[in-house]
mmCIF file of C-alpha atoms in Angstrom:
data_model
loop_
_atom_site.group_PDB
_atom_site.id
_atom_site.type_symbol
_atom_site.label_atom_id
_atom_site.label_comp_id
_atom_site.label_asym_id
_atom_site.label_seq_id
_atom_site.Cartn_x
_atom_site.Cartn_y
_atom_site.Cartn_z
ATOM 1 C CA UNK A 1 46.595 -121.467 -62.024
ATOM 2 C CA UNK A 2 44.907 -124.585 -60.700
ATOM 3 C CA UNK A 3 41.211 -124.191 -60.089
ATOM 4 C CA UNK A 4 40.035 -125.170 -56.614
ATOM 5 C CA UNK A 5 36.315 -125.588 -56.090
ATOM 6 C CA UNK A 6 35.318 -123.970 -52.812
ATOM 7 C CA UNK A 7 31.635 -124.860 -52.947
ATOM 8 C CA UNK A 8 30.345 -127.324 -50.330
ATOM 9 C CA UNK A 9 29.832 -130.934 -51.341
ATOM 10 C CA UNK A 10 26.444 -132.594 -51.395
ATOM 11 C CA UNK A 11 27.255 -134.297 -48.084
ATOM 12 C CA UNK A 12 28.076 -130.947 -46.436
ATOM 13 C CA UNK A 13 25.135 -129.051 -47.884
ATOM 14 C CA UNK A 14 21.563 -129.788 -46.761
ATOM 15 C CA UNK A 15 19.066 -130.700 -49.441
ATOM 16 C CA UNK A 16 16.967 -127.774 -50.577
ATOM 17 C CA UNK A 17 13.671 -128.556 -52.282
ATOM 18 C CA UNK A 18 12.226 -125.080 -52.572
ATOM 19 C CA UNK A 19 12.796 -122.769 -55.541
ATOM 20 C CA UNK A 20 14.732 -119.560 -55.026
ATOM 21 C CA UNK A 21 12.392 -116.739 -54.055
ATOM 22 C CA UNK A 22 11.960 -113.795 -56.388
ATOM 23 C CA UNK A 23 12.352 -115.866 -59.541
ATOM 24 C CA UNK A 24 10.344 -114.480 -62.461
ATOM 25 C CA UNK A 25 8.052 -116.468 -64.751
ATOM 26 C CA UNK A 26 10.459 -116.208 -67.681
ATOM 27 C CA UNK A 27 13.296 -117.488 -65.506
ATOM 28 C CA UNK A 28 11.247 -120.509 -64.479
ATOM 29 C CA UNK A 29 10.229 -121.296 -68.062
ATOM 30 C CA UNK A 30 13.833 -120.928 -69.208
ATOM 31 C CA UNK A 31 14.908 -123.202 -66.359
ATOM 32 C CA UNK A 32 12.512 -125.972 -67.405
ATOM 33 C CA UNK A 33 13.653 -125.656 -71.012
ATOM 34 C CA UNK A 34 17.244 -125.832 -69.788
ATOM 35 C CA UNK A 35 16.510 -129.109 -68.007
ATOM 36 C CA UNK A 36 15.920 -130.697 -71.422
ATOM 37 C CA UNK A 37 19.400 -129.641 -72.690
ATOM 38 C CA UNK A 38 18.206 -128.190 -76.042
ATOM 39 C CA UNK A 39 21.635 -128.377 -77.688
ATOM 40 C CA UNK A 40 21.747 -132.113 -77.093
ATOM 41 C CA UNK A 41 18.245 -132.449 -78.538
ATOM 42 C CA UNK A 42 19.301 -130.557 -81.674
ATOM 43 C CA UNK A 43 22.136 -133.024 -82.238
ATOM 44 C CA UNK A 44 19.873 -136.022 -81.665
ATOM 45 C CA UNK A 45 17.245 -134.747 -84.098
ATOM 46 C CA UNK A 46 19.975 -134.192 -86.644
ATOM 47 C CA UNK A 47 20.543 -137.945 -86.649
ATOM 48 C CA UNK A 48 16.809 -138.704 -86.830
ATOM 49 C CA UNK A 49 15.301 -136.628 -89.629
ATOM 50 C CA UNK A 50 17.977 -137.300 -92.296
ATOM 51 C CA UNK A 51 17.589 -141.032 -91.703
ATOM 52 C CA UNK A 52 13.857 -140.647 -92.375
ATOM 53 C CA UNK A 53 14.658 -139.131 -95.780
ATOM 54 C CA UNK A 54 17.067 -141.973 -96.473
ATOM 55 C CA UNK A 55 14.569 -144.633 -95.385
ATOM 56 C CA UNK A 56 11.841 -143.110 -97.563
ATOM 57 C CA UNK A 57 14.269 -142.717 -100.485
ATOM 58 C CA UNK A 58 12.757 -139.285 -100.884
ATOM 59 C CA UNK A 59 10.742 -136.821 -98.830
ATOM 60 C CA UNK A 60 8.779 -138.506 -96.017
ATOM 61 C CA UNK A 61 5.260 -137.432 -95.080
ATOM 62 C CA UNK A 62 5.376 -134.121 -93.211
ATOM 63 C CA UNK A 63 2.976 -135.280 -90.507
ATOM 64 C CA UNK A 64 5.126 -138.333 -89.795
ATOM 65 C CA UNK A 65 8.269 -136.204 -89.585
ATOM 66 C CA UNK A 66 6.545 -133.773 -87.229
ATOM 67 C CA UNK A 67 5.268 -136.540 -84.946
ATOM 68 C CA UNK A 68 8.687 -138.212 -84.872
ATOM 69 C CA UNK A 69 10.425 -134.913 -84.105
ATOM 70 C CA UNK A 70 7.970 -134.045 -81.334
ATOM 71 C CA UNK A 71 8.150 -137.524 -79.821
ATOM 72 C CA UNK A 72 11.932 -137.635 -80.084
ATOM 73 C CA UNK A 73 12.272 -134.173 -78.554
ATOM 74 C CA UNK A 74 10.073 -135.119 -75.601
ATOM 75 C CA UNK A 75 11.997 -138.363 -75.060
ATOM 76 C CA UNK A 76 15.438 -136.735 -75.198
ATOM 77 C CA UNK A 77 14.238 -133.893 -72.989
ATOM 78 C CA UNK A 78 12.916 -136.373 -70.452
ATOM 79 C CA UNK A 79 16.221 -138.270 -70.301
ATOM 80 C CA UNK A 80 18.151 -135.019 -69.851
ATOM 81 C CA UNK A 81 15.808 -133.834 -67.087
ATOM 82 C CA UNK A 82 16.144 -137.155 -65.228
ATOM 83 C CA UNK A 83 19.919 -136.792 -65.596
ATOM 84 C CA UNK A 84 19.806 -133.269 -64.142
ATOM 85 C CA UNK A 85 17.854 -134.518 -61.121
ATOM 86 C CA UNK A 86 20.242 -137.379 -60.380
ATOM 87 C CA UNK A 87 23.415 -135.353 -61.014
ATOM 88 C CA UNK A 88 22.355 -132.190 -59.216
ATOM 89 C CA UNK A 89 24.933 -132.761 -56.456
ATOM 90 C CA UNK A 90 27.905 -132.783 -58.825
ATOM 91 C CA UNK A 91 26.385 -130.198 -61.179
ATOM 92 C CA UNK A 92 26.460 -127.716 -58.311
ATOM 93 C CA UNK A 93 30.231 -128.123 -57.998
ATOM 94 C CA UNK A 94 31.262 -128.065 -61.660
ATOM 95 C CA UNK A 95 31.968 -124.805 -63.469
ATOM 96 C CA UNK A 96 30.370 -126.072 -66.665
ATOM 97 C CA UNK A 97 27.060 -127.034 -65.000
ATOM 98 C CA UNK A 98 26.623 -124.904 -61.884
ATOM 99 C CA UNK A 99 24.364 -122.435 -63.747
ATOM 100 C CA UNK A 100 21.765 -125.105 -64.459
ATOM 101 C CA UNK A 101 18.292 -124.841 -62.946
ATOM 102 C CA UNK A 102 18.691 -127.295 -60.065
ATOM 103 C CA UNK A 103 22.074 -126.045 -58.789
ATOM 104 C CA UNK A 104 20.628 -122.518 -58.833
ATOM 105 C CA UNK A 105 17.478 -123.769 -57.063
ATOM 106 C CA UNK A 106 15.137 -122.186 -59.602
ATOM 107 C CA UNK A 107 13.319 -125.529 -59.932
ATOM 108 C CA UNK A 108 12.939 -128.082 -57.157
ATOM 109 C CA UNK A 109 14.173 -131.648 -57.590
ATOM 110 C CA UNK A 110 10.620 -132.917 -57.051
ATOM 111 C CA UNK A 111 9.212 -130.637 -59.740
ATOM 112 C CA UNK A 112 11.990 -131.599 -62.159
ATOM 113 C CA UNK A 113 11.296 -135.284 -61.537
ATOM 114 C CA UNK A 114 7.592 -134.813 -62.289
ATOM 115 C CA UNK A 115 8.496 -132.810 -65.395
ATOM 116 C CA UNK A 116 10.821 -135.555 -66.654
ATOM 117 C CA UNK A 117 8.174 -138.235 -66.039
ATOM 118 C CA UNK A 118 5.471 -136.272 -67.874
ATOM 119 C CA UNK A 119 7.792 -135.794 -70.861
ATOM 120 C CA UNK A 120 8.556 -139.541 -70.959
ATOM 121 C CA UNK A 121 4.870 -140.459 -70.908
ATOM 122 C CA UNK A 122 3.996 -137.824 -73.517
ATOM 123 C CA UNK A 123 6.813 -139.015 -75.783
ATOM 124 C CA UNK A 124 5.643 -142.623 -75.614
ATOM 125 C CA UNK A 125 2.030 -141.633 -76.342
ATOM 126 C CA UNK A 126 2.942 -139.406 -79.294
ATOM 127 C CA UNK A 127 5.202 -141.987 -80.910
ATOM 128 C CA UNK A 128 2.849 -144.895 -80.254
ATOM 129 C CA UNK A 129 -0.251 -143.138 -81.623
ATOM 130 C CA UNK A 130 1.167 -141.140 -84.529
ATOM 131 C CA UNK A 131 4.321 -143.042 -85.533
ATOM 132 C CA UNK A 132 4.405 -146.714 -84.498
ATOM 133 C CA UNK A 133 4.922 -148.937 -81.467
ATOM 134 C CA UNK A 134 8.437 -149.976 -82.503
ATOM 135 C CA UNK A 135 9.668 -146.381 -82.557
ATOM 136 C CA UNK A 136 7.931 -145.670 -79.252
ATOM 137 C CA UNK A 137 9.589 -148.713 -77.680
ATOM 138 C CA UNK A 138 13.030 -147.732 -78.963
ATOM 139 C CA UNK A 139 12.655 -144.191 -77.599
ATOM 140 C CA UNK A 140 11.574 -145.523 -74.209
ATOM 141 C CA UNK A 141 14.496 -147.975 -74.201
ATOM 142 C CA UNK A 142 16.965 -145.199 -75.029
ATOM 143 C CA UNK A 143 15.561 -143.052 -72.221
ATOM 144 C CA UNK A 144 15.769 -145.881 -69.692
ATOM 145 C CA UNK A 145 19.291 -146.823 -70.766
ATOM 146 C CA UNK A 146 20.574 -143.255 -70.458
ATOM 147 C CA UNK A 147 19.069 -142.760 -67.018
ATOM 148 C CA UNK A 148 19.356 -146.195 -65.387
ATOM 149 C CA UNK A 149 22.552 -147.516 -66.983
ATOM 150 C CA UNK A 150 24.668 -144.487 -67.901
ATOM 151 C CA UNK A 151 23.626 -141.864 -65.327
ATOM 152 C CA UNK A 152 23.028 -144.101 -62.314
ATOM 153 C CA UNK A 153 25.578 -146.890 -62.882
ATOM 154 C CA UNK A 154 28.353 -146.137 -65.356
ATOM 155 C CA UNK A 155 29.063 -142.417 -65.105
ATOM 156 C CA UNK A 156 30.542 -142.402 -61.587
ATOM 157 C CA UNK A 157 32.094 -145.868 -61.652
ATOM 158 C CA UNK A 158 34.145 -146.493 -64.800
ATOM 159 C CA UNK A 159 36.356 -144.764 -67.340
ATOM 160 C CA UNK A 160 34.297 -146.519 -70.008
ATOM 161 C CA UNK A 161 31.196 -144.604 -68.896
ATOM 162 C CA UNK A 162 30.739 -142.599 -72.064
ATOM 163 C CA UNK A 163 31.707 -145.466 -74.385
ATOM 164 C CA UNK A 164 28.801 -147.681 -73.338
ATOM 165 C CA UNK A 165 26.609 -144.897 -71.993
ATOM 166 C CA UNK A 166 26.814 -143.280 -75.401
ATOM 167 C CA UNK A 167 24.643 -146.082 -76.792
ATOM 168 C CA UNK A 168 21.597 -144.076 -75.755
ATOM 169 C CA UNK A 169 22.567 -141.286 -78.129
ATOM 170 C CA UNK A 170 22.709 -143.729 -81.049
ATOM 171 C CA UNK A 171 19.029 -144.669 -80.903
ATOM 172 C CA UNK A 172 17.704 -141.675 -82.903
ATOM 173 C CA UNK A 173 19.193 -143.223 -86.052
ATOM 174 C CA UNK A 174 17.155 -146.364 -85.396
ATOM 175 C CA UNK A 175 14.020 -144.388 -84.543
ATOM 176 C CA UNK A 176 14.239 -142.312 -87.718
ATOM 177 C CA UNK A 177 14.419 -145.492 -89.785
ATOM 178 C CA UNK A 178 11.659 -147.393 -87.986
ATOM 179 C CA UNK A 179 9.368 -144.344 -88.098
ATOM 180 C CA UNK A 180 9.265 -144.746 -91.888
ATOM 181 C CA UNK A 181 9.674 -148.499 -92.346
ATOM 182 C CA UNK A 182 8.367 -149.937 -89.051
ATOM 183 C CA UNK A 183 11.243 -152.417 -89.104
ATOM 184 C CA UNK A 184 14.982 -152.586 -88.490
ATOM 185 C CA UNK A 185 17.702 -153.431 -91.006
ATOM 186 C CA UNK A 186 21.479 -153.208 -91.408
ATOM 187 C CA UNK A 187 21.286 -149.659 -92.773
ATOM 188 C CA UNK A 188 20.244 -147.930 -89.521
ATOM 189 C CA UNK A 189 22.525 -150.266 -87.562
ATOM 190 C CA UNK A 190 25.516 -148.942 -89.546
ATOM 191 C CA UNK A 191 24.453 -145.365 -88.775
ATOM 192 C CA UNK A 192 23.908 -146.382 -85.137
ATOM 193 C CA UNK A 193 27.507 -147.624 -85.097
ATOM 194 C CA UNK A 194 28.814 -144.396 -86.647
ATOM 195 C CA UNK A 195 27.327 -142.375 -83.775
ATOM 196 C CA UNK A 196 28.592 -144.957 -81.274
ATOM 197 C CA UNK A 197 32.211 -144.597 -82.405
ATOM 198 C CA UNK A 198 31.831 -140.816 -82.810
ATOM 199 C CA UNK A 199 30.744 -140.315 -79.195
ATOM 200 C CA UNK A 200 34.060 -141.043 -77.386
ATOM 201 C CA UNK A 201 36.231 -138.603 -79.419
ATOM 202 C CA UNK A 202 33.499 -135.970 -79.149
ATOM 203 C CA UNK A 203 32.979 -136.379 -75.393
ATOM 204 C CA UNK A 204 36.603 -136.982 -74.389
ATOM 205 C CA UNK A 205 37.633 -133.753 -76.099
ATOM 206 C CA UNK A 206 35.095 -131.893 -73.943
ATOM 207 C CA UNK A 207 36.072 -133.869 -70.834
ATOM 208 C CA UNK A 208 39.728 -133.039 -71.458
ATOM 209 C CA UNK A 209 38.839 -129.353 -71.377
ATOM 210 C CA UNK A 210 36.916 -129.771 -68.098
ATOM 211 C CA UNK A 211 38.923 -132.586 -66.523
ATOM 212 C CA UNK A 212 39.494 -130.639 -63.278
ATOM 213 C CA UNK A 213 35.734 -130.311 -62.889
ATOM 214 C CA UNK A 214 35.273 -134.070 -63.274
ATOM 215 C CA UNK A 215 38.214 -134.779 -60.965
ATOM 216 C CA UNK A 216 36.773 -132.516 -58.254
ATOM 217 C CA UNK A 217 33.537 -134.519 -58.184
ATOM 218 C CA UNK A 218 35.207 -137.951 -58.558
ATOM 219 C CA UNK A 219 33.722 -138.770 -61.964
ATOM 220 C CA UNK A 220 36.336 -141.044 -63.615
ATOM 221 C CA UNK A 221 36.168 -139.728 -67.162
ATOM 222 C CA UNK A 222 39.135 -140.998 -69.177
ATOM 223 C CA UNK A 223 40.954 -137.604 -69.159
ATOM 224 C CA UNK A 224 40.800 -137.634 -65.335
ATOM 225 C CA UNK A 225 42.581 -140.966 -64.900
ATOM 226 C CA UNK A 226 44.795 -141.021 -68.002
ATOM 227 C CA UNK A 227 47.365 -138.672 -69.475
ATOM 228 C CA UNK A 228 46.441 -136.324 -72.295
ATOM 229 C CA UNK A 229 48.741 -138.396 -74.505
ATOM 230 C CA UNK A 230 46.705 -141.545 -73.824
ATOM 231 C CA UNK A 231 43.426 -139.694 -74.318
ATOM 232 C CA UNK A 232 44.703 -138.465 -77.666
ATOM 233 C CA UNK A 233 45.692 -141.993 -78.660
ATOM 234 C CA UNK A 234 42.224 -143.332 -77.771
ATOM 235 C CA UNK A 235 40.580 -140.504 -79.702
ATOM 236 C CA UNK A 236 42.612 -141.369 -82.791
ATOM 237 C CA UNK A 237 41.728 -145.074 -82.539
ATOM 238 C CA UNK A 238 37.998 -144.427 -82.225
ATOM 239 C CA UNK A 239 38.161 -141.838 -85.015
ATOM 240 C CA UNK A 240 39.647 -144.347 -87.458
ATOM 241 C CA UNK A 241 36.965 -146.915 -86.636
ATOM 242 C CA UNK A 242 34.271 -144.241 -86.941
ATOM 243 C CA UNK A 243 35.406 -143.187 -90.414
ATOM 244 C CA UNK A 244 35.707 -146.797 -91.596
ATOM 245 C CA UNK A 245 32.213 -147.542 -90.279
ATOM 246 C CA UNK A 246 30.756 -144.479 -92.004
ATOM 247 C CA UNK A 247 32.053 -145.744 -95.361
ATOM 248 C CA UNK A 248 30.255 -149.073 -94.839
ATOM 249 C CA UNK A 249 26.949 -147.396 -95.578
ATOM 250 C CA UNK A 250 27.897 -147.133 -99.257
ATOM 251 C CA UNK A 251 27.923 -150.901 -99.983
ATOM 252 C CA UNK A 252 25.332 -151.805 -97.342
ATOM 253 C CA UNK A 253 22.695 -149.303 -98.487
ATOM 254 C CA UNK A 254 23.705 -148.885 -102.116
ATOM 255 C CA UNK A 255 23.968 -145.112 -101.891
ATOM 256 C CA UNK A 256 24.845 -142.770 -104.729
ATOM 257 C CA UNK A 257 28.240 -141.111 -104.966
ATOM 258 C CA UNK A 258 27.379 -138.067 -102.854
ATOM 259 C CA UNK A 259 27.417 -139.942 -99.565
ATOM 260 C CA UNK A 260 30.723 -141.873 -99.885
ATOM 261 C CA UNK A 261 32.555 -138.828 -101.286
ATOM 262 C CA UNK A 262 31.255 -136.643 -98.459
ATOM 263 C CA UNK A 263 32.020 -139.302 -95.844
ATOM 264 C CA UNK A 264 35.556 -139.730 -97.172
ATOM 265 C CA UNK A 265 36.319 -135.998 -97.221
ATOM 266 C CA UNK A 266 34.772 -135.326 -93.806
ATOM 267 C CA UNK A 267 36.504 -138.397 -92.387
ATOM 268 C CA UNK A 268 39.900 -137.326 -93.710
ATOM 269 C CA UNK A 269 39.533 -133.872 -92.132
ATOM 270 C CA UNK A 270 38.352 -135.386 -88.842
ATOM 271 C CA UNK A 271 41.296 -137.791 -88.740
ATOM 272 C CA UNK A 272 43.672 -134.929 -89.436
ATOM 273 C CA UNK A 273 42.260 -132.985 -86.484
ATOM 274 C CA UNK A 274 42.379 -136.053 -84.224
ATOM 275 C CA UNK A 275 46.020 -136.730 -85.094
ATOM 276 C CA UNK A 276 46.885 -133.071 -84.536
ATOM 277 C CA UNK A 277 45.359 -133.233 -81.045
ATOM 278 C CA UNK A 278 47.317 -136.403 -80.279
ATOM 279 C CA UNK A 279 50.535 -134.838 -81.516
ATOM 280 C CA UNK A 280 49.987 -131.721 -79.391
ATOM 281 C CA UNK A 281 49.212 -133.897 -76.329
ATOM 282 C CA UNK A 282 52.273 -136.128 -76.573
ATOM 283 C CA UNK A 283 54.618 -133.880 -74.598
ATOM 284 C CA UNK A 284 52.364 -131.654 -72.524
ATOM 285 C CA UNK A 285 49.313 -131.533 -70.273
ATOM 286 C CA UNK A 286 48.787 -127.827 -70.979
ATOM 287 C CA UNK A 287 45.256 -127.439 -72.351
ATOM 288 C CA UNK A 288 46.113 -124.148 -74.035
ATOM 289 C CA UNK A 289 48.557 -126.123 -76.181
ATOM 290 C CA UNK A 290 46.384 -129.220 -76.670
ATOM 291 C CA UNK A 291 43.280 -127.189 -77.649
ATOM 292 C CA UNK A 292 40.747 -130.015 -77.114
ATOM 293 C CA UNK A 293 37.733 -127.816 -77.859
ATOM 294 C CA UNK A 294 38.930 -127.486 -81.423
ATOM 295 C CA UNK A 295 38.200 -131.185 -82.003
ATOM 296 C CA UNK A 296 34.990 -130.988 -79.972
ATOM 297 C CA UNK A 297 33.506 -128.271 -82.196
ATOM 298 C CA UNK A 298 34.797 -130.007 -85.310
ATOM 299 C CA UNK A 299 33.096 -133.243 -84.246
ATOM 300 C CA UNK A 300 29.726 -131.463 -84.161
ATOM 301 C CA UNK A 301 30.301 -130.159 -87.679
ATOM 302 C CA UNK A 302 31.397 -133.604 -88.880
ATOM 303 C CA UNK A 303 28.263 -135.372 -87.664
ATOM 304 C CA UNK A 304 25.986 -132.604 -88.923
ATOM 305 C CA UNK A 305 27.385 -132.623 -92.457
ATOM 306 C CA UNK A 306 27.575 -136.411 -92.621
ATOM 307 C CA UNK A 307 23.874 -136.792 -91.849
ATOM 308 C CA UNK A 308 22.973 -133.968 -94.211
ATOM 309 C CA UNK A 309 24.663 -136.109 -96.881
ATOM 310 C CA UNK A 310 22.554 -139.061 -95.713
ATOM 311 C CA UNK A 311 19.399 -136.997 -96.350
ATOM 312 C CA UNK A 312 20.513 -135.511 -99.683
ATOM 313 C CA UNK A 313 21.906 -138.663 -101.280
ATOM 314 C CA UNK A 314 18.536 -140.287 -102.149
ATOM 315 C CA UNK A 315 17.121 -136.925 -103.246
ATOM 316 C CA UNK A 316 19.917 -136.469 -105.774
ATOM 317 C CA UNK A 317 19.395 -140.009 -107.063
ATOM 318 C CA UNK A 318 15.753 -139.130 -107.701
#
């Protein structure tokens, strides 16, 4: 059965800037935490801390790791909160996002904007004082890019929104490296590129599952404007480039055998899943047949295990 969203659009519904009455303290706290999108933060930190181990060629100083994690968490949370404020009109109409704090009016848009700004300032201060200025600048750049370029410009205007908008999610690999070394090199750039090419298959699989939501709010994600067959083909292409890029770390960084073996095995499994999705999507638009969430969940596991290998490789060499 086709889902039809009956909720009023932002143009039809007057702006409300008062929280819902009767909301308890725990609900408000949970709402503010929800604005930061904790699951996204977990994934970003997973590409930060392992790179710190790799950059240190061992176990980095605990205080430095803690400061980088705190600063990175505040920065990512700020970007997500800004995103929630700007996208509150479409979030209220989408099944996947309508339970967020702003659509439910637990937190006002003004309060969320102040919250996001405070997190951005706190992140910059923490990273500048206890890590280094380069890492602080990169975190601030990532935040600005996600909000100003992806959220405000690309997301609602082009099918390539997540391809270029996904650059913001690649910065944690750079920040993890610069936190330890205070300089950039080809090693974190390779890891940056791995996350860049990983983002489209990961996000398009999710967007394929919720394409009616995106279509209802006129967000031109690729699965909205292209057939499932074409989406599957694009996912396969990006997956091949991602796996090839991941293997570049071996010669560029001179890793041990753990990393390239792990990258090859994980890459082979990922490519198998991507090709299976494409094959299922060739002759149908039925999501129950295509099963896009299978690749989405697998992509999370792929990135997690790959960066665990990044952290463990220098430890095993020691």
